[in-house]
Short mmCIF file of C-alpha atoms and ligand atoms in Angstrom, two decimals:
data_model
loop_
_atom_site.label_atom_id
_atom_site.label_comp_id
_atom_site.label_asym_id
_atom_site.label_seq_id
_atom_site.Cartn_x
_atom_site.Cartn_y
_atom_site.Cartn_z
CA UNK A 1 182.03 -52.60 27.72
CA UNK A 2 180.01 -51.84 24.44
CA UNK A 3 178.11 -48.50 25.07
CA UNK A 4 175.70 -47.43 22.47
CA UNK A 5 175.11 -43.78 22.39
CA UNK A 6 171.76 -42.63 22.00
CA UNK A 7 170.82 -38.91 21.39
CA UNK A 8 168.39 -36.64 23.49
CA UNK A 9 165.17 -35.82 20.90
CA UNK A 10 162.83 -33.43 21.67
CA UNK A 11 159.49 -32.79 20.44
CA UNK A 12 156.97 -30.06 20.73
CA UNK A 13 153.36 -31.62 20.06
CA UNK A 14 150.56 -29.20 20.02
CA UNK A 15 146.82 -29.49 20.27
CA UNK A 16 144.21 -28.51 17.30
CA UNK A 17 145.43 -24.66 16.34
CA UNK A 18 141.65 -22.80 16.47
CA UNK A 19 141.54 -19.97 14.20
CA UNK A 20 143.29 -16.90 14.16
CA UNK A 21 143.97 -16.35 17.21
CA UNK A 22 145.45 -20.17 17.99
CA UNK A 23 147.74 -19.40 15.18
CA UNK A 24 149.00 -16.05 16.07
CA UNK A 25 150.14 -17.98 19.55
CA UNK A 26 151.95 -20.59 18.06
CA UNK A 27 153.68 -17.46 16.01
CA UNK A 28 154.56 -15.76 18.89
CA UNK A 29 155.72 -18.22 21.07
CA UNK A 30 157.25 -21.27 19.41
CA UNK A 31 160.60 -19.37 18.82
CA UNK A 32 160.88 -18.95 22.52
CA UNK A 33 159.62 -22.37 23.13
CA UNK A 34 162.23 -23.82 20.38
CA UNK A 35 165.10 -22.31 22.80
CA UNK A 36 163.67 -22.91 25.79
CA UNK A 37 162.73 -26.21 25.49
CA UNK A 38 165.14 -27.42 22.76
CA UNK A 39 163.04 -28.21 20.36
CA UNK A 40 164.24 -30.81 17.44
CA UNK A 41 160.80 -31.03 15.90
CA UNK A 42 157.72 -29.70 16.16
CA UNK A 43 154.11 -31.31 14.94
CA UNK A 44 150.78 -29.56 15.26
CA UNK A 45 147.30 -30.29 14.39
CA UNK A 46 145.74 -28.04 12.30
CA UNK A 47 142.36 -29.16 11.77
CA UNK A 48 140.61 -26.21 13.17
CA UNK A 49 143.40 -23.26 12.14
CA UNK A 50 141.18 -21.71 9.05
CA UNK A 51 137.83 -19.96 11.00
CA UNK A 52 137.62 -22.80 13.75
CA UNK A 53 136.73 -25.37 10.93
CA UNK A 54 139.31 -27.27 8.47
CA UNK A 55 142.14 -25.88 6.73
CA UNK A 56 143.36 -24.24 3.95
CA UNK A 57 147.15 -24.13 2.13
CA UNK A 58 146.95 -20.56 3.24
CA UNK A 59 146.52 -21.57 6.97
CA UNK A 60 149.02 -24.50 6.38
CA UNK A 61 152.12 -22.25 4.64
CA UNK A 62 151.60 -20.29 7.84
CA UNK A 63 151.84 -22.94 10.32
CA UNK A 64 155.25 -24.20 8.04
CA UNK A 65 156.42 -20.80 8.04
CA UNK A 66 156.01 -20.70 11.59
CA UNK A 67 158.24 -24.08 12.41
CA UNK A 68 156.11 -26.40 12.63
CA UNK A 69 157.33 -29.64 11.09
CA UNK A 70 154.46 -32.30 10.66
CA UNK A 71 151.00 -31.00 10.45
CA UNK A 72 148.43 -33.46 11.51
CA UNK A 73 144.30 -33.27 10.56
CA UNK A 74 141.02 -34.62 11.81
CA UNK A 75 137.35 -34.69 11.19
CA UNK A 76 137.42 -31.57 9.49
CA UNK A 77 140.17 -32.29 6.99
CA UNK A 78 138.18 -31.85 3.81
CA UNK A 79 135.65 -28.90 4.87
CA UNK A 80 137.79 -26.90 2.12
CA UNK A 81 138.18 -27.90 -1.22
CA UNK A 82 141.12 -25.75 -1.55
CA UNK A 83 143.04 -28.19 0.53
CA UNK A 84 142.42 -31.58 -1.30
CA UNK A 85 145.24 -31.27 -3.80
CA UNK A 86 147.22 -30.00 -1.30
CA UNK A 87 147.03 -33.29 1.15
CA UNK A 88 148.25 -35.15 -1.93
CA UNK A 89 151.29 -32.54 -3.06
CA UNK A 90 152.37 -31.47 0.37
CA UNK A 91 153.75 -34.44 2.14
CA UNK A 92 154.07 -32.87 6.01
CA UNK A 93 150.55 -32.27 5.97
CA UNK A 94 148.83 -35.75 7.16
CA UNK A 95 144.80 -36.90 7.65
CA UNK A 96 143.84 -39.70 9.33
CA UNK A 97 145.82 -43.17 7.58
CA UNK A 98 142.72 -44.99 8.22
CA UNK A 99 140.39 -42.39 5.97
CA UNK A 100 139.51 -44.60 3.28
CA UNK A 101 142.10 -44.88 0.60
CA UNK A 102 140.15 -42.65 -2.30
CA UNK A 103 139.90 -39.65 -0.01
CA UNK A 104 143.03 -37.36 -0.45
CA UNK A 105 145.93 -37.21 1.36
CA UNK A 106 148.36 -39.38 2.99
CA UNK A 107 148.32 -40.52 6.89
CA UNK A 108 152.46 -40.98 7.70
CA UNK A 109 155.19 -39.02 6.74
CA UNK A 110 158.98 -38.82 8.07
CA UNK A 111 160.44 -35.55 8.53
CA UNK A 112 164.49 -35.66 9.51
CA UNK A 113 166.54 -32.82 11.30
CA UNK A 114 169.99 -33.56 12.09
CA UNK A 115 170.97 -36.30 11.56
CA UNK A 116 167.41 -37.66 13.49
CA UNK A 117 164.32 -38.87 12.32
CA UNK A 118 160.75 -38.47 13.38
CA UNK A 119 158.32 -40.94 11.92
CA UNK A 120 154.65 -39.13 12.17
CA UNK A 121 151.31 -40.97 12.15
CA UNK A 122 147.79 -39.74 11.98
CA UNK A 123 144.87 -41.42 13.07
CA UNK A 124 141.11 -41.35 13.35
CA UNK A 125 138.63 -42.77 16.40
CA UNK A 126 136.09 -44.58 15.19
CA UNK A 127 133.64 -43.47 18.29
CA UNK A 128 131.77 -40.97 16.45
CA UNK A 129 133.68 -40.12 14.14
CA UNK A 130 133.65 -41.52 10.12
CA UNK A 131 136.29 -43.68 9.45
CA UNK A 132 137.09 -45.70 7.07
CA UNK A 133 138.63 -48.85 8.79
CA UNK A 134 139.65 -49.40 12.43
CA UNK A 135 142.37 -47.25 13.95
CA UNK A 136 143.79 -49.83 15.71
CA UNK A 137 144.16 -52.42 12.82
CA UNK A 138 144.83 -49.68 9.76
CA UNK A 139 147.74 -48.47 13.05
CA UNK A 140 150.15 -51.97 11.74
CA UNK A 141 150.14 -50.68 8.31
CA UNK A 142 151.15 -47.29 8.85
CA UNK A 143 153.60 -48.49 11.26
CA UNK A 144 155.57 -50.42 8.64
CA UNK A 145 155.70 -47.40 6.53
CA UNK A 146 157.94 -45.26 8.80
CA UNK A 147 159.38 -48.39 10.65
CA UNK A 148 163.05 -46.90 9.44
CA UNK A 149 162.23 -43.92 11.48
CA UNK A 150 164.49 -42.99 14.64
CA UNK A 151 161.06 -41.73 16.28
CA UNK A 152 158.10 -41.92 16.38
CA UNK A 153 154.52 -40.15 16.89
CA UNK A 154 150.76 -41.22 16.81
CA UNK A 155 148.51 -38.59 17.20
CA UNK A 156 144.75 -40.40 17.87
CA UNK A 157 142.20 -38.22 16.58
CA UNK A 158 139.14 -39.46 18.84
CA UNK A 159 136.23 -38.18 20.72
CA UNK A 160 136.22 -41.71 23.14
CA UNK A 161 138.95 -41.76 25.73
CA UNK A 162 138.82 -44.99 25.24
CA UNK A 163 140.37 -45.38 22.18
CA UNK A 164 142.80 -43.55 23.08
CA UNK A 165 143.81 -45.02 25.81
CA UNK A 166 143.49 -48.91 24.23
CA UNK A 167 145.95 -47.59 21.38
CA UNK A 168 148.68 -46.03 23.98
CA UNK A 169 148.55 -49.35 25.38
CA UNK A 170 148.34 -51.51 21.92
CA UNK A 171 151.69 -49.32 21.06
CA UNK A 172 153.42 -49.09 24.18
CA UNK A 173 157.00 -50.01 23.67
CA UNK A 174 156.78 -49.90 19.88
CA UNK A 175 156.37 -45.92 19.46
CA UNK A 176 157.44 -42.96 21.25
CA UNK A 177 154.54 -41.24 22.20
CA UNK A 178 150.54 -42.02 21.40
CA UNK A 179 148.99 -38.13 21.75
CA UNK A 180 144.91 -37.58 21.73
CA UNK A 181 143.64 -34.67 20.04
CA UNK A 182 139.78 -33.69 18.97
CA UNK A 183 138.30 -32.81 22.22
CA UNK A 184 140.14 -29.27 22.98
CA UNK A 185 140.04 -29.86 26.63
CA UNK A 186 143.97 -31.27 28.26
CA UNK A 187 143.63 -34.18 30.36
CA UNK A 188 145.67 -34.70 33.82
CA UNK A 189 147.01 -38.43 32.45
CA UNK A 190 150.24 -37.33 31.10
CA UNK A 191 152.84 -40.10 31.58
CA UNK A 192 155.61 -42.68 30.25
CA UNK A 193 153.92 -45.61 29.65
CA UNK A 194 155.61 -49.06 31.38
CA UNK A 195 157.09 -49.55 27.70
CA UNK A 196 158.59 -46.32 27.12
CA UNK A 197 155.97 -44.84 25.41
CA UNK A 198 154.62 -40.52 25.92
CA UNK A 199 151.21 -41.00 26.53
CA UNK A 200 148.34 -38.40 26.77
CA UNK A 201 144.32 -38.61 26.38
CA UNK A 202 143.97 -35.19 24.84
CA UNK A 203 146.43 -32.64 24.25
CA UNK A 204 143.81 -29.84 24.20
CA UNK A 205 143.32 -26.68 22.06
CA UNK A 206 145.61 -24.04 20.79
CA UNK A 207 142.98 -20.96 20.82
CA UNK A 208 140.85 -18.89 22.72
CA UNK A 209 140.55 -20.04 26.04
CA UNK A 210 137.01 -17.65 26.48
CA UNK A 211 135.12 -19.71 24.21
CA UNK A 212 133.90 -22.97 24.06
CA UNK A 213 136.21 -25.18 22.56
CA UNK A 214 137.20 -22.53 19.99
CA UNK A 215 133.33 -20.99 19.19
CA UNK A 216 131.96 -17.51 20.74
CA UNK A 217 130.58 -18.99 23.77
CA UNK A 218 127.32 -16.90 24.00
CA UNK A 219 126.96 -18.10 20.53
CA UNK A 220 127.28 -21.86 21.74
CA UNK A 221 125.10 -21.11 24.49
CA UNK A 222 122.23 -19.83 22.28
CA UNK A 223 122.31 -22.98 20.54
CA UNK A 224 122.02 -24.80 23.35
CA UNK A 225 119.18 -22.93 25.14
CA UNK A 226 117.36 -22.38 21.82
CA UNK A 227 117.72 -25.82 19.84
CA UNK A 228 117.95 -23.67 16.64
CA UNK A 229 120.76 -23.02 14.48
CA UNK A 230 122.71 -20.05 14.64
CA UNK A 231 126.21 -18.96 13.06
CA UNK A 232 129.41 -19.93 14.83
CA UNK A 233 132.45 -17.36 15.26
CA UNK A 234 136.00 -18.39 16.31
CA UNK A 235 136.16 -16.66 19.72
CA UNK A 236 139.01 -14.79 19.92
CA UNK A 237 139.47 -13.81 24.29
CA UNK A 238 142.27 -15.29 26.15
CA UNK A 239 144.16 -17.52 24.26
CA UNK A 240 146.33 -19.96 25.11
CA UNK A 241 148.99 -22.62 23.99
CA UNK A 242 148.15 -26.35 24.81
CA UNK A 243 150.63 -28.41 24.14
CA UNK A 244 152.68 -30.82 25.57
CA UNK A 245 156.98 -31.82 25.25
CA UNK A 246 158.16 -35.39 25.04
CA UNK A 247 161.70 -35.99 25.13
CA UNK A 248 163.75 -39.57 23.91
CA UNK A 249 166.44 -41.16 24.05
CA UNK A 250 166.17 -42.82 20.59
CA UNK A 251 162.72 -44.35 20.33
CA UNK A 252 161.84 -44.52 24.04
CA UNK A 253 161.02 -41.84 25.63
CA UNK A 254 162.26 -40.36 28.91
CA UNK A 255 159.60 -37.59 29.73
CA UNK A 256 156.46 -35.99 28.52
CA UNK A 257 155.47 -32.64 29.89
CA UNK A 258 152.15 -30.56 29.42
CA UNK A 259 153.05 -27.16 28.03
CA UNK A 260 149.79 -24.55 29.18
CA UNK A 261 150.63 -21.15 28.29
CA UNK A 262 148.73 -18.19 28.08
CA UNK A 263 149.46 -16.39 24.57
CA UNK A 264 149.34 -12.47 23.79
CA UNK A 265 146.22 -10.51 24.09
CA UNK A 266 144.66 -10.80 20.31
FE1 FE2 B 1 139.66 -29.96 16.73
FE1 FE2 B 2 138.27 -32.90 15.57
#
């Protein structure tokens, strides 16, 4: 009898990196994580890693240096300037594929390691958010351009949970995990889809856990109370790793784990 061998993949996703102190934890502990778990690749999205807002090559290099793989972006991709001729030079550094098609950057790349490829896809809700054509049409497109991929990932970019969860089922079956990122708070839905594909609503955030989804929070709660602007800091207490694991035998996937760790004291 015929057997074809597939290989065990495993990939680290984790959720928007919030300032300095969400990238000092994925410094300190994705080289543990990368034995522990296993890791073949490793994507992160970075939208929030320079001061809680956007990015910067600066931030980016660091998250590289770091090991992550794929960066993905969101609705803060172009807050810096420095970055635009970056998202066209730097091609492991996506923003949404459905941004219109002047606006910098790219929205798939395919990164290989081993032998294995991971086919990476970034994606915006439209809920909300300013996009330039509908995630879940502009989603055929950028499927054809890493269809040669071994695996792959979608991370949906999207305030409504239900987008997210319409596109994890539009692509069950056809990718290997559909992962939600924007809101920086994990959801309990983790789970292999009937097709084989990782799903989850929202990974969560990569930063200080004392905060409110990455700000000071007595500064957020000024704002609120007050109805008058005020500056935002990154908050910096009690940081911690959200993230989750999905591991695949060739495109399917087997398993998809939430990784919540608390990080060093900043
Ligand atoms: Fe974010
Ligand atoms: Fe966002």
């Amino acid at each position: 009898m015929l057997q074809v061998w597939r290989r065990l993949t495993t990939i680290l996703f984790i959720g928007d990196v919030v300032a300095r102190p969400g990238r000092r934890v994925v410094r300190d502990l994705l080289p543990g994580l990368r034995d522990e778990l296993g890791l073949d690749f490793v994507v992160a999205n970075g939208e929030n890693a320079a001061g809680g807002i956007g990015i910067t090559p600066k931030e980016a290099d660091e998250l590289f240096r770091a090991g992550v793989d794929v960066i993905t972006l969101g609705n803060h991709t172009y807050r810096h300037r420095e970055v635009w001729p970056y998202l066209d030079t730097q091609p492991n550094i996506l923003r949404p594929a459905n941004f219109l098609p002047t606006q910098p950057g790219r929205g798939t790349t395919v990164v290989e390691r081993d032998g294995a490829s991971l086919g990476v896809v970034n994606l915006s809700g439209n809920l909300f958010m300013q996009a330039g054509s509908p995630a879940l049409v502009t989603i055929d497109e950028a499927l054809r351009e890493v269809a040669e991929a071994d695996l792959v990932l979608v991370d949906m970019h999207a305030e409504a949970t239900s987008e997210k969860v319409a596109l994890g089922w539009h692509l069950d079956g056809r990718v290997t995990a559909v992962v939600g990122t924007h809101t920086h708070v994990p959801t309990a839905d983790a789970r292999v889809l009937p097709g084989g594909t990782a799903y989850i609503t929202d990974v969560g955030m990569t930063g200080a856990r004392g905060g409110v989804i990455g700000v000071r929070r007595e500064q957020s709660i000024a704002v609120m109370r007050s109805h008058m602007p005020q500056r935002y800091d990154a908050a910096d207490e009690d940081p911690w790793l959200n993230a989750v694991v999905i591991r695949a035998h060739g495109r399917r996937a087997d398993a998809i784990e939430q990784i919540l760790r608390p990080g060093s004291a900043p």
